[in-house]
CSV table of C-alpha atoms in Angstrom, one decimal:
chain,number,residue,atom,x,y,z
A,1,MET,CA,-3.9,-11.3,44.6
A,2,THR,CA,-7.4,-12.0,45.9
A,3,LYS,CA,-8.2,-15.3,47.6
A,4,ILE,CA,-11.6,-16.7,46.6
A,5,PRO,CA,-13.1,-20.1,47.4
A,6,SER,CA,-12.3,-22.8,44.8
A,7,PRO,CA,-15.0,-24.1,42.5
A,8,PRO,CA,-16.0,-27.8,42.8
A,9,ARG,CA,-13.1,-30.2,42.0
A,10,SER,CA,-13.2,-32.2,38.8
A,11,ALA,CA,-13.1,-36.0,39.0
A,12,HIS,CA,-10.0,-35.9,36.8
A,13,PRO,CA,-6.9,-34.5,38.6
A,14,GLU,CA,-5.5,-33.2,35.3
A,15,HIS,CA,-8.7,-31.3,34.6
A,16,ALA,CA,-8.6,-29.8,38.1
A,17,LEU,CA,-5.0,-28.8,37.6
A,18,LEU,CA,-5.7,-27.2,34.3
A,19,LEU,CA,-8.4,-25.0,36.0
A,20,ALA,CA,-6.0,-24.2,38.8
A,21,VAL,CA,-3.5,-23.0,36.3
A,22,ALA,CA,-6.1,-20.9,34.6
A,23,ARG,CA,-7.2,-19.4,37.9
A,24,ARG,CA,-3.6,-18.5,38.7
A,25,ALA,CA,-3.4,-16.8,35.3
A,26,VAL,CA,-6.3,-14.6,36.2
A,27,GLY,CA,-4.7,-13.8,39.6
A,28,ILE,CA,-6.9,-16.0,41.7
A,29,ILE,CA,-5.2,-18.2,44.3
A,30,ALA,CA,-5.7,-21.9,43.7
A,31,ASN,CA,-4.9,-24.9,45.9
A,32,VAL,CA,-1.6,-26.1,44.4
A,33,GLU,CA,-1.0,-29.0,46.7
A,34,ALA,CA,-4.4,-30.6,46.1
A,35,ALA,CA,-4.2,-29.9,42.3
A,36,VAL,CA,-1.1,-32.0,41.6
A,37,GLU,CA,-2.2,-35.2,43.2
A,38,ALA,CA,-2.5,-38.3,40.9
A,39,VAL,CA,-2.2,-36.3,37.8
A,40,ASP,CA,-1.6,-38.1,34.5
A,41,TRP,CA,1.2,-35.8,33.3
A,42,ASP,CA,1.1,-36.7,29.6
A,43,ALA,CA,-2.6,-36.0,29.6
A,44,PHE,CA,-2.2,-32.7,31.4
A,45,LEU,CA,0.6,-31.5,29.1
A,46,ALA,CA,-1.6,-32.3,26.1
A,47,LEU,CA,-4.5,-30.4,27.6
A,48,ALA,CA,-2.4,-27.4,28.6
A,49,ALA,CA,-1.0,-27.3,25.0
A,50,ARG,CA,-4.4,-27.5,23.4
A,51,ASN,CA,-5.8,-24.8,25.7
A,52,ARG,CA,-2.7,-22.6,25.2
A,53,LEU,CA,-1.8,-22.6,28.9
A,54,LEU,CA,1.7,-24.0,28.8
A,55,PRO,CA,3.4,-20.7,29.8
A,56,HIS,CA,1.1,-20.4,32.8
A,57,ALA,CA,1.6,-24.0,33.7
A,58,HIS,CA,5.3,-23.4,33.8
A,59,ARG,CA,4.9,-20.4,36.1
A,60,PHE,CA,2.5,-22.3,38.3
A,61,LEU,CA,4.5,-25.5,38.7
A,62,ALA,CA,8.1,-24.6,38.3
A,63,ALA,CA,8.9,-24.6,42.0
A,64,ARG,CA,6.8,-27.6,42.9
A,65,THR,CA,9.2,-30.5,43.7
A,66,GLU,CA,6.4,-33.1,43.6
A,67,VAL,CA,6.0,-32.4,39.9
A,68,PRO,CA,8.3,-34.8,37.9
A,69,ASP,CA,11.5,-33.2,36.7
A,70,ALA,CA,10.8,-34.1,33.1
A,71,VAL,CA,7.5,-32.3,33.2
A,72,ARG,CA,9.0,-29.2,34.7
A,73,SER,CA,11.8,-29.3,32.1
A,74,THR,CA,9.3,-29.6,29.3
A,75,LEU,CA,7.3,-26.7,30.6
A,76,HIS,CA,10.4,-24.6,31.0
A,77,THR,CA,11.5,-25.3,27.4
A,78,GLU,CA,8.1,-24.4,26.1
A,79,TYR,CA,8.0,-21.2,28.1
A,80,VAL,CA,11.4,-20.1,26.9
A,81,ALA,CA,10.6,-20.8,23.3
A,82,ASN,CA,7.3,-19.0,23.6
A,83,GLY,CA,9.1,-16.0,25.1
A,84,HIS,CA,11.5,-15.8,22.2
A,85,GLN,CA,8.6,-15.9,19.7
A,86,ALA,CA,6.7,-13.3,21.7
A,87,LEU,CA,9.7,-10.9,21.5
A,88,THR,CA,10.1,-11.5,17.8
A,89,ARG,CA,6.4,-10.9,17.1
A,90,SER,CA,6.3,-7.8,19.3
A,91,ALA,CA,9.1,-6.3,17.4
A,92,GLU,CA,7.3,-7.0,14.2
A,93,LEU,CA,4.1,-5.5,15.6
A,94,ARG,CA,5.8,-2.3,16.4
A,95,ARG,CA,7.5,-2.2,13.0
A,96,LEU,CA,4.2,-2.7,11.1
A,97,ILE,CA,2.2,-0.2,13.2
A,98,GLY,CA,5.0,2.4,12.7
A,99,ALA,CA,5.0,1.8,9.0
A,100,LEU,CA,1.2,2.0,8.8
A,101,GLU,CA,1.3,5.3,10.7
A,102,GLN,CA,3.8,6.7,8.3
A,103,ALA,CA,1.5,5.7,5.4
A,104,GLY,CA,-1.4,7.6,7.1
A,105,VAL,CA,-3.2,4.5,8.3
A,106,ARG,CA,-4.3,4.5,11.9
A,107,ALA,CA,-4.0,0.9,13.3
A,108,ALA,CA,-4.6,-0.7,16.7
A,109,ALA,CA,-3.4,-4.0,18.1
A,110,TYR,CA,-6.0,-6.6,18.8
A,111,LYS,CA,-5.2,-9.7,20.9
A,112,GLY,CA,-1.6,-11.0,20.5
A,113,PRO,CA,1.2,-9.3,22.5
A,114,ALA,CA,-1.0,-6.3,23.5
A,115,LEU,CA,-3.5,-8.6,25.2
A,116,ALA,CA,-0.6,-10.5,26.9
A,117,VAL,CA,0.5,-7.3,28.5
A,118,ARG,CA,-3.0,-6.1,29.3
A,119,ALA,CA,-4.2,-9.3,30.8
A,120,TYR,CA,-1.1,-10.8,32.4
A,121,GLY,CA,1.6,-8.1,32.5
A,122,HIS,CA,4.1,-10.2,30.5
A,123,LEU,CA,4.6,-10.9,26.9
A,124,ALA,CA,5.7,-14.5,27.3
A,125,LEU,CA,2.4,-15.6,29.0
A,126,ARG,CA,0.3,-15.9,25.9
A,127,MET,CA,0.6,-18.4,23.1
A,128,TYR,CA,-0.7,-17.1,19.7
A,129,ALA,CA,0.1,-17.8,16.0
A,130,ASP,CA,-0.5,-14.4,14.4
A,131,LEU,CA,-0.6,-10.6,14.9
A,132,ASP,CA,-4.0,-9.0,14.6
A,133,LEU,CA,-4.3,-5.4,13.4
A,134,LEU,CA,-7.5,-3.3,13.3
A,135,VAL,CA,-7.8,-0.5,10.7
A,136,ALA,CA,-10.7,1.4,9.3
A,137,PRO,CA,-12.5,-0.2,6.3
A,138,ASP,CA,-11.5,2.6,4.0
A,139,HIS,CA,-7.8,2.1,4.9
A,140,VAL,CA,-7.7,-1.6,4.0
A,141,PRO,CA,-6.1,-1.0,0.5
A,142,ALA,CA,-3.4,1.3,2.0
A,143,ALA,CA,-2.7,-1.1,4.8
A,144,ALA,CA,-2.5,-4.0,2.4
A,145,ARG,CA,0.1,-2.1,0.3
A,146,VAL,CA,2.2,-1.6,3.5
A,147,LEU,CA,2.1,-5.3,4.3
A,148,GLU,CA,2.9,-6.3,0.8
A,149,GLY,CA,5.8,-3.8,0.8
A,150,PHE,CA,7.3,-5.8,3.7
A,151,GLY,CA,6.9,-9.0,1.7
A,152,TYR,CA,3.6,-10.3,3.1
A,153,VAL,CA,1.3,-12.2,0.8
A,154,SER,CA,-2.5,-12.2,1.0
A,155,ALA,CA,-4.4,-15.4,1.4
A,156,HIS,CA,-7.2,-13.8,-0.6
A,157,ARG,CA,-7.6,-12.7,-4.2
A,158,PHE,CA,-10.9,-11.0,-4.6
A,159,SER,CA,-12.6,-9.2,-7.5
A,160,PRO,CA,-13.8,-5.7,-6.7
A,161,ALA,CA,-17.4,-6.8,-6.1
A,162,GLN,CA,-16.2,-9.7,-3.8
A,163,ASP,CA,-14.0,-7.4,-1.9
A,164,ALA,CA,-16.8,-4.9,-1.3
A,165,VAL,CA,-19.0,-7.7,0.2
A,166,PHE,CA,-16.1,-9.2,2.2
A,167,ARG,CA,-15.0,-5.8,3.6
A,168,ARG,CA,-18.6,-4.9,4.6
A,169,THR,CA,-19.4,-8.3,6.2
A,170,ASP,CA,-16.3,-10.1,7.5
A,171,GLY,CA,-13.2,-7.9,6.9
A,172,ASP,CA,-10.5,-10.2,8.2
A,173,TYR,CA,-7.6,-10.5,5.7
A,174,PRO,CA,-4.9,-13.1,6.5
A,175,TYR,CA,-1.4,-12.4,5.3
A,176,HIS,CA,1.7,-14.6,5.6
A,177,HIS,CA,5.4,-13.9,5.0
A,178,PRO,CA,6.9,-16.7,2.9
A,179,HIS,CA,10.5,-16.2,4.3
A,180,THR,CA,9.9,-15.6,8.0
A,181,ALA,CA,6.6,-17.6,8.3
A,182,ALA,CA,5.1,-14.6,10.2
A,183,LEU,CA,1.3,-14.4,10.1
A,184,VAL,CA,-0.7,-11.1,10.2
A,185,GLU,CA,-4.5,-10.8,10.1
A,186,LEU,CA,-5.7,-7.4,9.0
A,187,HIS,CA,-9.1,-6.6,10.4
A,188,CYS,CA,-11.5,-3.8,9.6
A,189,HIS,CA,-14.1,-5.2,12.0
A,190,VAL,CA,-13.5,-7.1,15.3
A,191,SER,CA,-16.6,-9.1,14.7
A,192,SER,CA,-18.2,-10.2,11.5
A,193,ALA,CA,-21.5,-8.6,10.6
A,194,ARG,CA,-22.9,-12.1,10.5
A,195,PHE,CA,-22.9,-12.2,14.3
A,196,CYS,CA,-25.3,-9.2,14.6
A,197,ALA,CA,-23.0,-7.3,17.1
A,198,VAL,CA,-22.0,-3.9,15.8
A,199,LEU,CA,-18.7,-2.6,17.3
A,200,PRO,CA,-18.0,0.5,15.1
A,201,THR,CA,-14.4,0.4,14.0
A,202,ALA,CA,-14.1,4.2,14.1
A,203,GLU,CA,-15.2,4.3,17.7
A,204,LEU,CA,-12.8,1.5,18.7
A,205,LEU,CA,-9.8,3.3,17.0
A,206,ALA,CA,-10.8,6.6,18.6
A,207,ARG,CA,-10.8,5.0,22.1
A,208,ALA,CA,-7.5,3.1,21.5
A,209,GLN,CA,-4.9,3.4,24.3
A,210,PRO,CA,-1.1,3.0,24.2
A,211,VAL,CA,0.2,-0.3,25.5
A,212,PRO,CA,3.9,-0.7,26.4
A,213,ILE,CA,5.5,-3.5,24.4
A,214,GLY,CA,9.2,-4.3,24.2
A,215,GLY,CA,10.6,-0.9,24.8
A,216,GLY,CA,8.0,1.0,22.9
A,217,THR,CA,4.2,1.4,22.8
A,218,VAL,CA,1.5,0.4,20.3
A,219,PRO,CA,-2.1,1.6,20.3
A,220,ALA,CA,-4.5,-1.1,21.4
A,221,LEU,CA,-8.3,-1.4,22.0
A,222,ASP,CA,-9.3,0.1,25.3
A,223,ASP,CA,-10.2,-2.3,28.1
A,224,GLU,CA,-14.0,-2.4,27.7
A,225,ASP,CA,-13.9,-2.6,23.9
A,226,LEU,CA,-11.2,-5.4,24.1
A,227,PHE,CA,-13.2,-7.3,26.7
A,228,ILE,CA,-16.4,-7.3,24.6
A,229,ALA,CA,-14.4,-8.2,21.5
A,230,LEU,CA,-12.9,-11.2,23.4
A,231,CYS,CA,-16.4,-12.3,24.5
A,232,LEU,CA,-17.5,-12.3,20.9
A,233,HIS,CA,-14.4,-14.1,19.7
A,234,GLY,CA,-14.7,-16.7,22.4
A,235,ALA,CA,-18.4,-17.3,21.6
A,236,LYS,CA,-17.6,-17.6,17.9
A,237,HIS,CA,-15.5,-20.6,18.7
A,238,ARG,CA,-17.6,-21.9,21.6
A,239,TRP,CA,-14.9,-20.8,24.1
A,240,SER,CA,-13.0,-24.0,23.1
A,241,ARG,CA,-9.7,-22.8,24.5
A,242,LEU,CA,-9.5,-22.1,28.2
A,243,GLU,CA,-6.8,-19.4,27.8
A,244,TRP,CA,-9.2,-17.3,25.9
A,245,LEU,CA,-11.4,-17.2,29.0
A,246,ALA,CA,-8.5,-16.7,31.3
A,247,ALA,CA,-7.3,-13.6,29.4
A,248,ALA,CA,-10.9,-12.1,29.3
A,249,ALA,CA,-11.3,-12.9,33.0
A,250,ALA,CA,-7.9,-11.4,33.9
A,251,LEU,CA,-8.9,-8.2,32.0
A,252,ALA,CA,-12.2,-8.1,33.9
A,253,PHE,CA,-10.6,-8.9,37.3
A,254,HIS,CA,-7.9,-6.3,37.2
A,255,ARG,CA,-9.0,-3.6,34.8
A,256,LEU,CA,-12.7,-3.4,34.3
A,257,ASP,CA,-15.9,-2.0,35.7
A,258,MET,CA,-17.9,-5.0,34.8
A,259,GLU,CA,-21.2,-3.3,35.1
A,260,GLN,CA,-20.2,-0.6,32.6
A,261,ALA,CA,-18.8,-3.3,30.3
A,262,VAL,CA,-22.2,-5.0,30.2
A,263,ILE,CA,-23.9,-1.7,29.5
A,264,ARG,CA,-21.5,-1.1,26.6
A,265,ALA,CA,-22.0,-4.7,25.4
A,266,HIS,CA,-25.7,-4.1,25.3
A,267,ALA,CA,-25.3,-1.1,23.1
A,268,PHE,CA,-23.2,-3.2,20.7
A,269,GLY,CA,-25.6,-6.1,20.6
A,270,ALA,CA,-23.2,-8.3,22.5
A,271,ARG,CA,-24.9,-8.4,25.9
A,272,ARG,CA,-25.7,-12.1,26.0
A,273,ALA,CA,-22.2,-13.1,24.8
A,274,THR,CA,-20.7,-11.0,27.5
A,275,LEU,CA,-22.9,-12.5,30.2
A,276,LEU,CA,-22.0,-15.9,29.0
A,277,ALA,CA,-18.3,-15.1,29.4
A,278,LEU,CA,-18.8,-13.7,32.9
A,279,LEU,CA,-20.8,-16.8,33.9
A,280,LEU,CA,-18.0,-19.1,32.6
A,281,ALA,CA,-15.4,-17.1,34.4
A,282,ARG,CA,-17.3,-17.1,37.6
A,283,ASP,CA,-18.0,-20.8,37.7
A,284,ALA,CA,-14.8,-22.1,36.2
A,285,LEU,CA,-12.2,-19.6,37.4
A,286,GLY,CA,-13.8,-18.1,40.5
A,287,LEU,CA,-14.1,-14.6,39.1
A,288,PRO,CA,-16.1,-12.4,41.6
A,289,LEU,CA,-19.0,-10.6,39.9
A,290,PRO,CA,-20.7,-7.4,41.0
A,291,PRO,CA,-23.9,-8.1,42.8
A,292,SER,CA,-25.9,-6.4,40.2
A,293,ILE,CA,-24.8,-8.8,37.5
A,294,GLU,CA,-25.7,-12.0,39.4
A,295,PRO,CA,-29.5,-11.7,39.0
A,296,THR,CA,-29.1,-10.7,35.4
A,297,ILE,CA,-27.3,-14.0,34.7
A,298,ALA,CA,-29.7,-16.0,36.8
A,299,GLU,CA,-32.7,-14.6,34.8
A,300,ASP,CA,-31.4,-16.2,31.6
A,301,PRO,CA,-32.2,-19.9,31.6
A,302,GLY,CA,-30.2,-20.7,28.5
A,303,LEU,CA,-26.8,-19.5,29.7
A,304,PRO,CA,-26.0,-22.6,31.8
A,305,ALA,CA,-26.4,-25.0,28.9
A,306,LEU,CA,-24.1,-22.8,26.7
A,307,ALA,CA,-21.5,-22.7,29.5
A,308,ALA,CA,-21.6,-26.5,30.0
A,309,GLU,CA,-21.0,-27.0,26.3
A,310,ALA,CA,-18.0,-24.7,26.3
A,311,ARG,CA,-16.5,-26.3,29.5
A,312,ALA,CA,-16.7,-29.8,28.0
A,313,LEU,CA,-14.5,-28.7,25.1
A,314,TRP,CA,-11.6,-27.7,27.4
A,315,PHE,CA,-11.1,-31.3,28.4
A,316,SER,CA,-11.8,-33.1,25.2
A,317,ALA,CA,-9.0,-34.4,23.0
A,318,GLU,CA,-11.5,-34.4,20.1
A,319,ALA,CA,-12.6,-30.7,20.5
A,320,ASP,CA,-12.6,-28.8,17.3
A,321,GLU,CA,-13.0,-25.0,17.4
A,322,HIS,CA,-13.5,-25.1,13.6
A,323,ASP,CA,-16.6,-27.3,13.7
A,324,THR,CA,-18.7,-25.0,11.6
A,325,ALA,CA,-22.1,-26.6,12.2
A,326,ALA,CA,-21.6,-26.7,16.0
A,327,ASN,CA,-20.3,-23.2,16.1
A,328,LEU,CA,-23.2,-21.9,14.1
A,329,ARG,CA,-25.7,-23.6,16.4
A,330,PHE,CA,-23.9,-22.3,19.5
A,331,ASN,CA,-23.8,-18.7,18.2
A,332,TYR,CA,-27.4,-18.8,17.1
A,333,ARG,CA,-28.3,-19.5,20.8
A,334,VAL,CA,-25.9,-16.7,22.0
A,335,ARG,CA,-27.6,-13.9,20.0
A,336,ASP,CA,-29.5,-11.2,21.9
A,337,GLY,CA,-33.1,-12.2,21.3
A,338,ALA,CA,-35.3,-13.6,18.6
A,339,ALA,CA,-34.8,-10.7,16.1
A,340,ASP,CA,-31.0,-11.1,16.3
A,341,ARG,CA,-31.3,-14.8,15.9
A,342,ALA,CA,-33.4,-14.3,12.8
A,343,ARG,CA,-30.9,-11.8,11.4
A,344,TYR,CA,-28.0,-14.1,12.2
A,345,ALA,CA,-29.7,-17.1,10.4
A,346,ALA,CA,-30.5,-14.9,7.3
A,347,ARG,CA,-27.0,-13.4,7.1
A,348,TRP,CA,-25.3,-16.8,7.4
A,349,LEU,CA,-27.6,-18.4,4.8
A,350,PHE,CA,-27.5,-15.7,2.2
A,351,THR,CA,-24.4,-13.6,2.6
A,352,PRO,CA,-21.7,-15.0,0.3
A,353,SER,CA,-18.2,-15.9,1.5
A,354,PRO,CA,-14.8,-16.8,-0.1
A,355,GLU,CA,-15.9,-20.5,-0.1
A,356,ASP,CA,-18.9,-19.6,-2.3
A,357,TRP,CA,-16.8,-17.6,-4.7
A,358,ALA,CA,-14.3,-20.5,-5.0
A,359,TRP,CA,-17.0,-23.1,-5.5
A,360,VAL,CA,-18.7,-21.3,-8.4
A,361,PRO,CA,-16.6,-18.5,-10.0
A,362,LEU,CA,-18.9,-15.9,-11.5
A,363,PRO,CA,-18.1,-12.5,-13.1
A,364,ASP,CA,-18.9,-9.4,-11.0
A,365,ALA,CA,-21.9,-8.6,-13.1
A,366,LEU,CA,-23.5,-11.8,-11.9
A,367,SER,CA,-22.5,-11.5,-8.3
A,368,PRO,CA,-26.1,-11.1,-7.0
A,369,LEU,CA,-26.6,-14.8,-8.0
A,370,TYR,CA,-24.4,-15.8,-5.0
A,371,ARG,CA,-27.4,-15.3,-2.8
A,372,ALA,CA,-28.8,-18.4,-4.5
A,373,VAL,CA,-25.5,-20.2,-4.9
A,374,ARG,CA,-24.7,-20.1,-1.2
A,375,PRO,CA,-27.8,-21.9,0.1
A,376,LEU,CA,-27.3,-24.6,-2.5
A,377,ARG,CA,-23.6,-25.1,-1.5
A,378,LEU,CA,-24.5,-25.2,2.2
A,379,ALA,CA,-27.4,-27.7,1.5
A,380,LEU,CA,-25.1,-30.0,-0.4
A,381,ARG,CA,-22.3,-29.8,2.1
A,382,TYR,CA,-24.2,-30.2,5.3
A,383,GLY,CA,-27.1,-32.2,3.9
A,384,VAL,CA,-24.7,-34.8,2.6
A,385,ARG,CA,-22.9,-35.0,6.0
A,386,ARG,CA,-26.2,-35.6,7.8
A,387,GLY,CA,-27.2,-38.3,5.4
A,388,ALA,CA,-23.8,-40.1,5.5
């Protein structure tokens, strides 16, 4: 573990403690004694839960006798429960990937237990609700049949024309199991085409590496690809959960050549999103950056404001990662240059989505009309909100 000077302390002790927990998750030593002084423990537990850092808070505070027994008991209970869920979900992940392979579908794990092992070395140290699987776009129908054969039910019912648009643009298909309550998200892209970052699925699958999980292995994105995908996912939601940043930072700290990751991100059209993640991880978590990256970050005057907006969300009880308008504005500013921003705006404005199809059901023969329906729906939705 590397000792690095702590960032400036927050005026709120529970905020400082949350950052200390996140730094410890990355593997960076934090000042435990100073961090627990005058903490409002109810507020801290609420923040740790919202930021998905309860397992790390347990590991960080379990031996600290100055922490109230009730707090340590609560954290231990949450940690054990999360560990049991992690084992169950890991077994299901191995079962599904094995079945997909037997059906001739190559799949790779994305986030979930594979990321827990990659970032933290332990399944129980990440909190997540679903399993994410990446498959080639052409293999989506076969993968769907496998999931449905195990009793999973799709959240979507698309016509052929709708599915063609969705698979080309977004490609994330949610499934749930009505009896076990398990959730699986089938991806054929790790980032929607709306975000103007192209991570070719075929290349990601070709570079996938085995990750040990619960007595077996599953293929997962390689470290650089995973890090860039995490940077895009974090930016998509304005980095509103601190654990997302901790996992990305841990991956960078222990497993990455960060300079090469920035080079690959540039090729994917995700350079600015990656630099934003590195800036956040440096300033909030003390992640040491290579000297060559520091001036690159300093040359971008817009990054500090984006980072400040993300940091504020970690400590806000009102933070909403699903605030569509705020997320859109944030991601518009994250895009790599004026041309990407223009493409992003055009794709968001004119590319139809499931919400548009539900709003005005049209036969496939009239599906081109959705390019006019969508701007109308958005104008009514967001225009009414602004006028209210």
